[in-house]
Coordinates of C-alpha atoms in Angstrom, one line a residue:
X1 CA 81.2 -78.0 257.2
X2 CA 81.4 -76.7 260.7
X3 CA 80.5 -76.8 263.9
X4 CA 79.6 -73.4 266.9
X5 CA 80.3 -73.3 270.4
X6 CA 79.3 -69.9 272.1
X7 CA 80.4 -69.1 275.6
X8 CA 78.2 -66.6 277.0
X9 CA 79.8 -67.0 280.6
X10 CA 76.3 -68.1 281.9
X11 CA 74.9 -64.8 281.5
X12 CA 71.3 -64.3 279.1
X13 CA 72.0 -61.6 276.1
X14 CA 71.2 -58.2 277.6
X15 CA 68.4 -59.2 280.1
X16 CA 65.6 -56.4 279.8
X17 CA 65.4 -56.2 283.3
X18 CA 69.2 -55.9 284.2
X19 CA 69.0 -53.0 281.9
X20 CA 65.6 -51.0 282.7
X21 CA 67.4 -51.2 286.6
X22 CA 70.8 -49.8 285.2
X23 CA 68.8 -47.0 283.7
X24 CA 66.9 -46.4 286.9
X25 CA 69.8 -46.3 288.5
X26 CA 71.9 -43.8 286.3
X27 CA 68.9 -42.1 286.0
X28 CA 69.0 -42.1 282.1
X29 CA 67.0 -44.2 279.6
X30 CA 67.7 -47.7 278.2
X31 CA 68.7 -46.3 275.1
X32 CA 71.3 -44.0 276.6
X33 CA 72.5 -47.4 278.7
X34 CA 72.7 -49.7 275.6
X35 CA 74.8 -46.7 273.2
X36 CA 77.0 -46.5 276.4
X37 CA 77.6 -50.1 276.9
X38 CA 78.1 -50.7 273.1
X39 CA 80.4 -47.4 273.0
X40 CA 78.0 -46.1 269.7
X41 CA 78.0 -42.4 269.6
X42 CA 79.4 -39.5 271.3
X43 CA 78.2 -39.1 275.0
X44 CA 78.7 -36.8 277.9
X45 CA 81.6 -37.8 280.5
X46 CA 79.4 -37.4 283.2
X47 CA 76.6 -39.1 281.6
X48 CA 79.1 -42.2 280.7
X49 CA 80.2 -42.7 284.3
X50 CA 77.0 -42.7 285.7
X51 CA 76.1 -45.2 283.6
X52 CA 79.3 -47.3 284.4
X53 CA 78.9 -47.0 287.9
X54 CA 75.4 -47.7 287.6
X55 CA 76.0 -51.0 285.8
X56 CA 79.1 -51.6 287.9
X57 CA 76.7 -51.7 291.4
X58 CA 74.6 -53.6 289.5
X59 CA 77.0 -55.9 288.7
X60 CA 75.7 -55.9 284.9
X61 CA 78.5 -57.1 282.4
X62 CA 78.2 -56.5 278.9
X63 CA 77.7 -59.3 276.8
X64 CA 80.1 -59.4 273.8
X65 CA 78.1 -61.3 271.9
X66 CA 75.1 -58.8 272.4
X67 CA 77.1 -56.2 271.5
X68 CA 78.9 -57.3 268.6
X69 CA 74.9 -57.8 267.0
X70 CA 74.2 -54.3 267.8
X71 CA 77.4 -53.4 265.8
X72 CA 76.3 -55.5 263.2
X73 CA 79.0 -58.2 264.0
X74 CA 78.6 -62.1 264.4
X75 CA 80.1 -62.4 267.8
X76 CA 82.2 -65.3 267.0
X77 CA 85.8 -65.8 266.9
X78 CA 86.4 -68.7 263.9
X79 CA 89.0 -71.2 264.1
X80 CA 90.0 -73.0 260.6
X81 CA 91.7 -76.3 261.0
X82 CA 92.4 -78.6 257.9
X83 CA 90.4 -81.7 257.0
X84 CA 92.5 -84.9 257.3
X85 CA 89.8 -87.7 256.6
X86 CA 90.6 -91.1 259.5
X87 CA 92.9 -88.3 261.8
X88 CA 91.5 -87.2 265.1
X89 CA 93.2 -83.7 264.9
X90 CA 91.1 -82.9 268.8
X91 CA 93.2 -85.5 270.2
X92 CA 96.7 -84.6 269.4
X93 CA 98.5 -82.3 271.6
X94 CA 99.3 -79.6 269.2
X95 CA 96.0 -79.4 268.4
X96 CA 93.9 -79.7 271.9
X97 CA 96.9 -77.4 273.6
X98 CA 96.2 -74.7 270.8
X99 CA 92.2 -74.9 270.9
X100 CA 92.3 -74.9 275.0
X101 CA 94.3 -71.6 274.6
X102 CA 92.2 -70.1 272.2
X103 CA 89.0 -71.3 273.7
X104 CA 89.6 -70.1 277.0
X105 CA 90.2 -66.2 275.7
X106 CA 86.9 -66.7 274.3
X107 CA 85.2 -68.1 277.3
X108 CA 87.1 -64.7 279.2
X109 CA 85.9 -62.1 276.7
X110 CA 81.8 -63.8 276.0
X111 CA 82.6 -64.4 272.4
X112 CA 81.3 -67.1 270.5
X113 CA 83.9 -70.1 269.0
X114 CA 82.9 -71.4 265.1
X115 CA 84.7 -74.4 264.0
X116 CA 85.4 -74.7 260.4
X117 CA 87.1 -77.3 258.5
X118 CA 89.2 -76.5 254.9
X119 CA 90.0 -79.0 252.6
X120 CA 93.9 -78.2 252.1
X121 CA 93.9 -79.4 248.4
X122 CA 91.5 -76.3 247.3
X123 CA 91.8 -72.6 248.2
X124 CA 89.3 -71.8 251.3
X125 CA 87.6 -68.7 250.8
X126 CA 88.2 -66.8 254.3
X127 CA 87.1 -63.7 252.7
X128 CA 83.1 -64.9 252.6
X129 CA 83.6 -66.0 256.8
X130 CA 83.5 -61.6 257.1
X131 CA 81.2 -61.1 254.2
X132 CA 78.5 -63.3 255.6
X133 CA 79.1 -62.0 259.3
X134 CA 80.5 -65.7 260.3
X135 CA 83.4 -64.6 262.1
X136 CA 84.7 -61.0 263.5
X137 CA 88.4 -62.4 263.3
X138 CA 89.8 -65.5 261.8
X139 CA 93.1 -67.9 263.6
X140 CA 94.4 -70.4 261.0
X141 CA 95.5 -74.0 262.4
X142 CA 97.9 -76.4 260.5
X143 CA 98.3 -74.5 257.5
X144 CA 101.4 -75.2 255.3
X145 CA 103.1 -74.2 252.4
X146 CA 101.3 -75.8 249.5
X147 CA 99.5 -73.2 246.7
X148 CA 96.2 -74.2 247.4
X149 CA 97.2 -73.0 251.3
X150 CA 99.2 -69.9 250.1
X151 CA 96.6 -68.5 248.3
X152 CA 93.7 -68.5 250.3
X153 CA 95.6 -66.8 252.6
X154 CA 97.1 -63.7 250.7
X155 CA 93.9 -63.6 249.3
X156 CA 92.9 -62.9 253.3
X157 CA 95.6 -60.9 254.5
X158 CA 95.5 -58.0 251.0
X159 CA 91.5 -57.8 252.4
X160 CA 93.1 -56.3 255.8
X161 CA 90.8 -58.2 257.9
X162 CA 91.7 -59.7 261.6
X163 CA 93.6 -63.1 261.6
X164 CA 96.4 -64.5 262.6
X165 CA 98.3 -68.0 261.7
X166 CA 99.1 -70.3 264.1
X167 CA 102.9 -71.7 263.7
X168 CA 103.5 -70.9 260.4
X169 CA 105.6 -68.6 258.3
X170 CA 104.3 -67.7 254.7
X171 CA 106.1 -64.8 252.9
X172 CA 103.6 -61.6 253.1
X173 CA 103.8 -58.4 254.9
X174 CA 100.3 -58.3 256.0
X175 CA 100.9 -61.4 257.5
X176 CA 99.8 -61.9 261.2
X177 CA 101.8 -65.1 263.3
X178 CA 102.2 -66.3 266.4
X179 CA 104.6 -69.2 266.9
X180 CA 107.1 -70.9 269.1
X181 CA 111.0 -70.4 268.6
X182 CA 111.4 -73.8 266.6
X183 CA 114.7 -73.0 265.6
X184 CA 115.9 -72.4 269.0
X185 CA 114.2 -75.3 270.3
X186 CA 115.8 -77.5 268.2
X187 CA 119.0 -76.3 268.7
X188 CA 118.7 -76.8 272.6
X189 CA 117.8 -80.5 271.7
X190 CA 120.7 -81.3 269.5
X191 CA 123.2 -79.5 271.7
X192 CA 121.9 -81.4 275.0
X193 CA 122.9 -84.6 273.1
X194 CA 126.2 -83.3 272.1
X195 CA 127.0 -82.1 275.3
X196 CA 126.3 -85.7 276.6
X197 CA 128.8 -86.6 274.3
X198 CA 127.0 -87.8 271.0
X199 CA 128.6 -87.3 267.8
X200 CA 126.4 -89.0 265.0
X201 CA 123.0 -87.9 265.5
X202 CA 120.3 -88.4 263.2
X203 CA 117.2 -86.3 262.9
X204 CA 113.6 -87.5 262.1
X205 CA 111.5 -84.5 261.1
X206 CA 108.1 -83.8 259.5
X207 CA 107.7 -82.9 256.1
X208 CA 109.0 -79.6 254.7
X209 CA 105.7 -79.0 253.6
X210 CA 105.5 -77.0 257.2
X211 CA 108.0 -74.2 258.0
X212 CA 108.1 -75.1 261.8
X213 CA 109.7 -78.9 259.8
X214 CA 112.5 -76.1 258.5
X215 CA 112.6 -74.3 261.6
X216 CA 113.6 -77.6 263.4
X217 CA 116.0 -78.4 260.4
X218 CA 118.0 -75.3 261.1
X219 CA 118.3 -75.9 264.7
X220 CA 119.6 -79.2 264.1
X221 CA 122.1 -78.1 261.5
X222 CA 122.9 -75.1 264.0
X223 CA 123.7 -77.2 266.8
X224 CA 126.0 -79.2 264.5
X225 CA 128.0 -76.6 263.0
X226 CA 128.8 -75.2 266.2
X227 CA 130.4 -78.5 267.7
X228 CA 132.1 -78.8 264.1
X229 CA 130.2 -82.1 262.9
X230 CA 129.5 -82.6 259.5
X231 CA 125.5 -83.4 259.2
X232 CA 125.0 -86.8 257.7
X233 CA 121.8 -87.0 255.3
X234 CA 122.7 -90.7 255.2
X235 CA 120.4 -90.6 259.0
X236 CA 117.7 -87.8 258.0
X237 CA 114.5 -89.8 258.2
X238 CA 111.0 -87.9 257.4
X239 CA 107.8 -88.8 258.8
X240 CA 104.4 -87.2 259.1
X241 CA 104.5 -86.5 263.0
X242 CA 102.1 -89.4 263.6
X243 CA 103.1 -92.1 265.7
X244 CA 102.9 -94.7 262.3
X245 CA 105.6 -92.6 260.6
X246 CA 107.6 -93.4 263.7
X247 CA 107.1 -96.8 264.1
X248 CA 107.9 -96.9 259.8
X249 CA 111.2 -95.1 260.3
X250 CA 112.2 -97.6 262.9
X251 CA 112.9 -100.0 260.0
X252 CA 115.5 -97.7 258.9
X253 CA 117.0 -96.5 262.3
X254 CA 117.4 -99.8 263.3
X255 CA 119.4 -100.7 260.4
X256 CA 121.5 -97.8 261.1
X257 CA 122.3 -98.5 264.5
X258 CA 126.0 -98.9 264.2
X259 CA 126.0 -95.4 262.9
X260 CA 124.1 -93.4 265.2
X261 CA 124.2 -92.7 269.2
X262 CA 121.3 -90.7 269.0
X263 CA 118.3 -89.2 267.4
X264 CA 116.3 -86.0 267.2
X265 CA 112.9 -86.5 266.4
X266 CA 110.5 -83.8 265.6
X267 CA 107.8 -84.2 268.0
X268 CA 106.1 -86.5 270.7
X269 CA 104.1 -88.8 268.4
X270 CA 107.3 -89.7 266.4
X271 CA 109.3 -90.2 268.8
X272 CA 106.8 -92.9 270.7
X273 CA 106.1 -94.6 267.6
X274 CA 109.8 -95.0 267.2
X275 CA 110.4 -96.0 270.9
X276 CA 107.8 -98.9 271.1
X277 CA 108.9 -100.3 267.2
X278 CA 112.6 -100.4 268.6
X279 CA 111.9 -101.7 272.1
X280 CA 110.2 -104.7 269.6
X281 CA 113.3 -105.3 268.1
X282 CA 114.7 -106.0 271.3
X283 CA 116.7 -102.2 271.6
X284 CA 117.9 -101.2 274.8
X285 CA 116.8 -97.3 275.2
X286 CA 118.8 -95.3 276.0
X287 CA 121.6 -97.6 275.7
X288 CA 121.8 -98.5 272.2
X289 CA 120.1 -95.3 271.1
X290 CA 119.6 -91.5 273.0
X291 CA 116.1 -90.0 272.4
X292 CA 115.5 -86.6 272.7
X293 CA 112.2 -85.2 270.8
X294 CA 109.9 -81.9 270.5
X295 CA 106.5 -80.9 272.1
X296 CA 106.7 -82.2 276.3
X297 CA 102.7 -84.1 275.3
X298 CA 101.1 -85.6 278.3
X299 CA 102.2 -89.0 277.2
X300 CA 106.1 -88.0 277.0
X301 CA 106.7 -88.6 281.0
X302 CA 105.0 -91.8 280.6
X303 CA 107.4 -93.3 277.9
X304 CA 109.6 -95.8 278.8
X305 CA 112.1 -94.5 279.5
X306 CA 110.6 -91.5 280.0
X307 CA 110.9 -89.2 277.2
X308 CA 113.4 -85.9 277.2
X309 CA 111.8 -83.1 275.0
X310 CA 111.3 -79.5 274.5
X311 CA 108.4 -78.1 275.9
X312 CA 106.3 -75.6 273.2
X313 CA 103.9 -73.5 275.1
X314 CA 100.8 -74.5 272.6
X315 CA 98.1 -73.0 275.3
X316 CA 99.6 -70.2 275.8
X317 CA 100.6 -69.6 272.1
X318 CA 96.2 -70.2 271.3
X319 CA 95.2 -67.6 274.2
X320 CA 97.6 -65.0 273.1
X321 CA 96.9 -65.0 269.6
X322 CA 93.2 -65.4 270.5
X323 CA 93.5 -62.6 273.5
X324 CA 95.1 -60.2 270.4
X325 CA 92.3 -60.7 267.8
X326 CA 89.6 -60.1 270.2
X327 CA 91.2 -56.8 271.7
X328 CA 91.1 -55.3 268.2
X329 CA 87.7 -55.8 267.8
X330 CA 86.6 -54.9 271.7
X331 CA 89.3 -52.0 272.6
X332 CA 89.1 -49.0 271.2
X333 CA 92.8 -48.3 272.0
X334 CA 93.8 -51.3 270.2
X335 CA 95.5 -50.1 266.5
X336 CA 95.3 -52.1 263.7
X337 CA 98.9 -53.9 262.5
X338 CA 100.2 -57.1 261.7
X339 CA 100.9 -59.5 265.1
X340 CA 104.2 -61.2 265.3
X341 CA 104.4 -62.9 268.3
X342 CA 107.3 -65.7 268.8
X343 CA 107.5 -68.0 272.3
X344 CA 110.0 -69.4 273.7
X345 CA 110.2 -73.3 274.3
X346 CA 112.1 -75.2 277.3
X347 CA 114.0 -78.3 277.2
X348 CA 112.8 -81.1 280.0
X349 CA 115.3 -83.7 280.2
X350 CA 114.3 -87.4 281.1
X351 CA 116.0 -90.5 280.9
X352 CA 115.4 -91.4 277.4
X353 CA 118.8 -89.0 276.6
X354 CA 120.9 -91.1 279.6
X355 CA 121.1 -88.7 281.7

């Protein structure tokens, strides 16, 4: 199942007017305008710029979408997320940050946005989005490392066809990725704690299922190694990065009070589901406990106290990897190759790590 967005910037697909005028003007005929504007065939330099300039005065864009049907193409960027029956993926940050990003390079170049949504039990067929002239280029959202997952997507990258996965590693050369430096990330979070002076840190983290999870892991362990503390798995707690997993693992960091100063957790949600359960038990943040977590969501200046945690460029990550795709299939001096694009994050510190 899916849903399509197309933004066509406002504009009608290839008005007949706009074009008989541009001929007029270049003094050519609407055919020699439409191979010009669609770049099909070889043509005359001088013929070319006429035209340009012609369509420049007229201030006649091309229309990607129009174009991509005379090349045979759907138009449409696709974006698969998975299916998570009772979640609203749309209103998490990771996932609205990501989708802004990528939906605004659409908007930019006049491509159309398809929706699709895989069931991450069974192996989506990517492969019949390009057969059927669904989708020019494919970006992947929330995959992780579980067969069903893994296949569908070397079955995609040994076709050699445009994607790219959002955030997360699988082991294939023909893989294309952009993601954020987790590991470092991480590692700026745990070391900001130690440098306050905390010694028995805990780390709540999503499941393993997602290499960003590992990516956080390593940080953590990073950070520890370097002030020469021995990592307890006595206080690792896993959750599912919803806000419930948080509140459930504040049954067991509550418990462990006595033997922590501070906690990691592995993103927003977590961490404000762990906040409000421990605030209920009558904990004194950041007194009895130092927060710092992952993400810098909307809601993480609003905490109380407010929350410190590292800021993951999620917009900017969704336009970049969108901006790349869509340059393939619209610039002719574009070459063909695998993207491997990794951001850097930020630490914002609030009051929720005592400082």
């Amino acid at each position: 199942m899916y849903t399509r967005t197309l933004f066509i910037d406002g504009q009608e697909d290839y008005p007949l007017t706009n074009r008989k005028e541009v001929a007029r003007l270049a003094g050519v005929s609407e055919a020699t305008v439409s191979r010009v504007l669609n770049g099909i065939g070889p043509m005359k330099d001088s013929t070319k710029k006429r035209v340009l300039d012609a369509a420049k005065q007229l201030n006649y864009e091309l229309n990607a979408v129009a174009s991509s049907f005379a090349r045979g193409r759907s138009g449409n960027l696709g974006v698969v997320m998975p299916h998570v029956p009772k979640v609203h993926l749309f209103s998490t940050y990771y996932f609205s940050e990501l989708l802004s990003g990528i939906g605004e390079a659409v908007r930019s170049k006049g491509y159309g946005l398809l929706l699709l949504f895989r069931d991450p039990a069974a192996e989506f067929d990517y492969v019949s989005l390009y057969r059927t002239q669904r989708v020019d280029a494919c970006l992947i959202l929330g995959a992780s490392a579980i067969d069903s997952e893994i296949a569908g997507i070397h079955r995609l990258a040994e076709a050699s066809l445009p994607f790219c996965v959002m955030d997360q590693r699988f082991e294939h050369s023909g893989l294309s990725i952009v993601a954020a430096d987790h590991e470092q990330g991480s590692y700026d979070a745990v070391r900001h704690l130690i440098d306050g002076g905390c010694t028995r840190i805990g780390f709540l983290n999503g499941s393993p299922q997602y290499s960003n999870s590992q990516d956080r892991h390593e940080g953590y362990l990073r950070a520890l190694a370097e002030a020469g503390i021995e990592p307890d798995e006595s206080i690792f707690y896993e959750g599912n990065y919803s806000r419930t997993s948080g509140r459930r693992a504040a049954e067991a960091v509550y418990r462990d009070l006595g033997r922590l100063d501070a906690i990691f957790v592995g993103n927003d949600r977590m961490a404000i589901g762990l906040m409000q359960a421990l605030r209920e038990k009558g904990c004194r943040l950041p007194d009895d406990l130092k927060i710092v977590a992952y993400d810098d969501s909307d809601a993480a200046s609003f905490t109380e106290p407010p929350l410190t945690t590292v800021k993951v460029p999620f917009y900017d990550m969704g336009r970049l990897a969108a901006d790349k795709l869509l340059a393939r299939l619209t610039d002719k001096d574009q070459t063909d190759g695998v993207i491997n694009e990794k951001l850097q994050t930020e630490l914002k510190i609030r009051k929720s790590s005592g400082n």
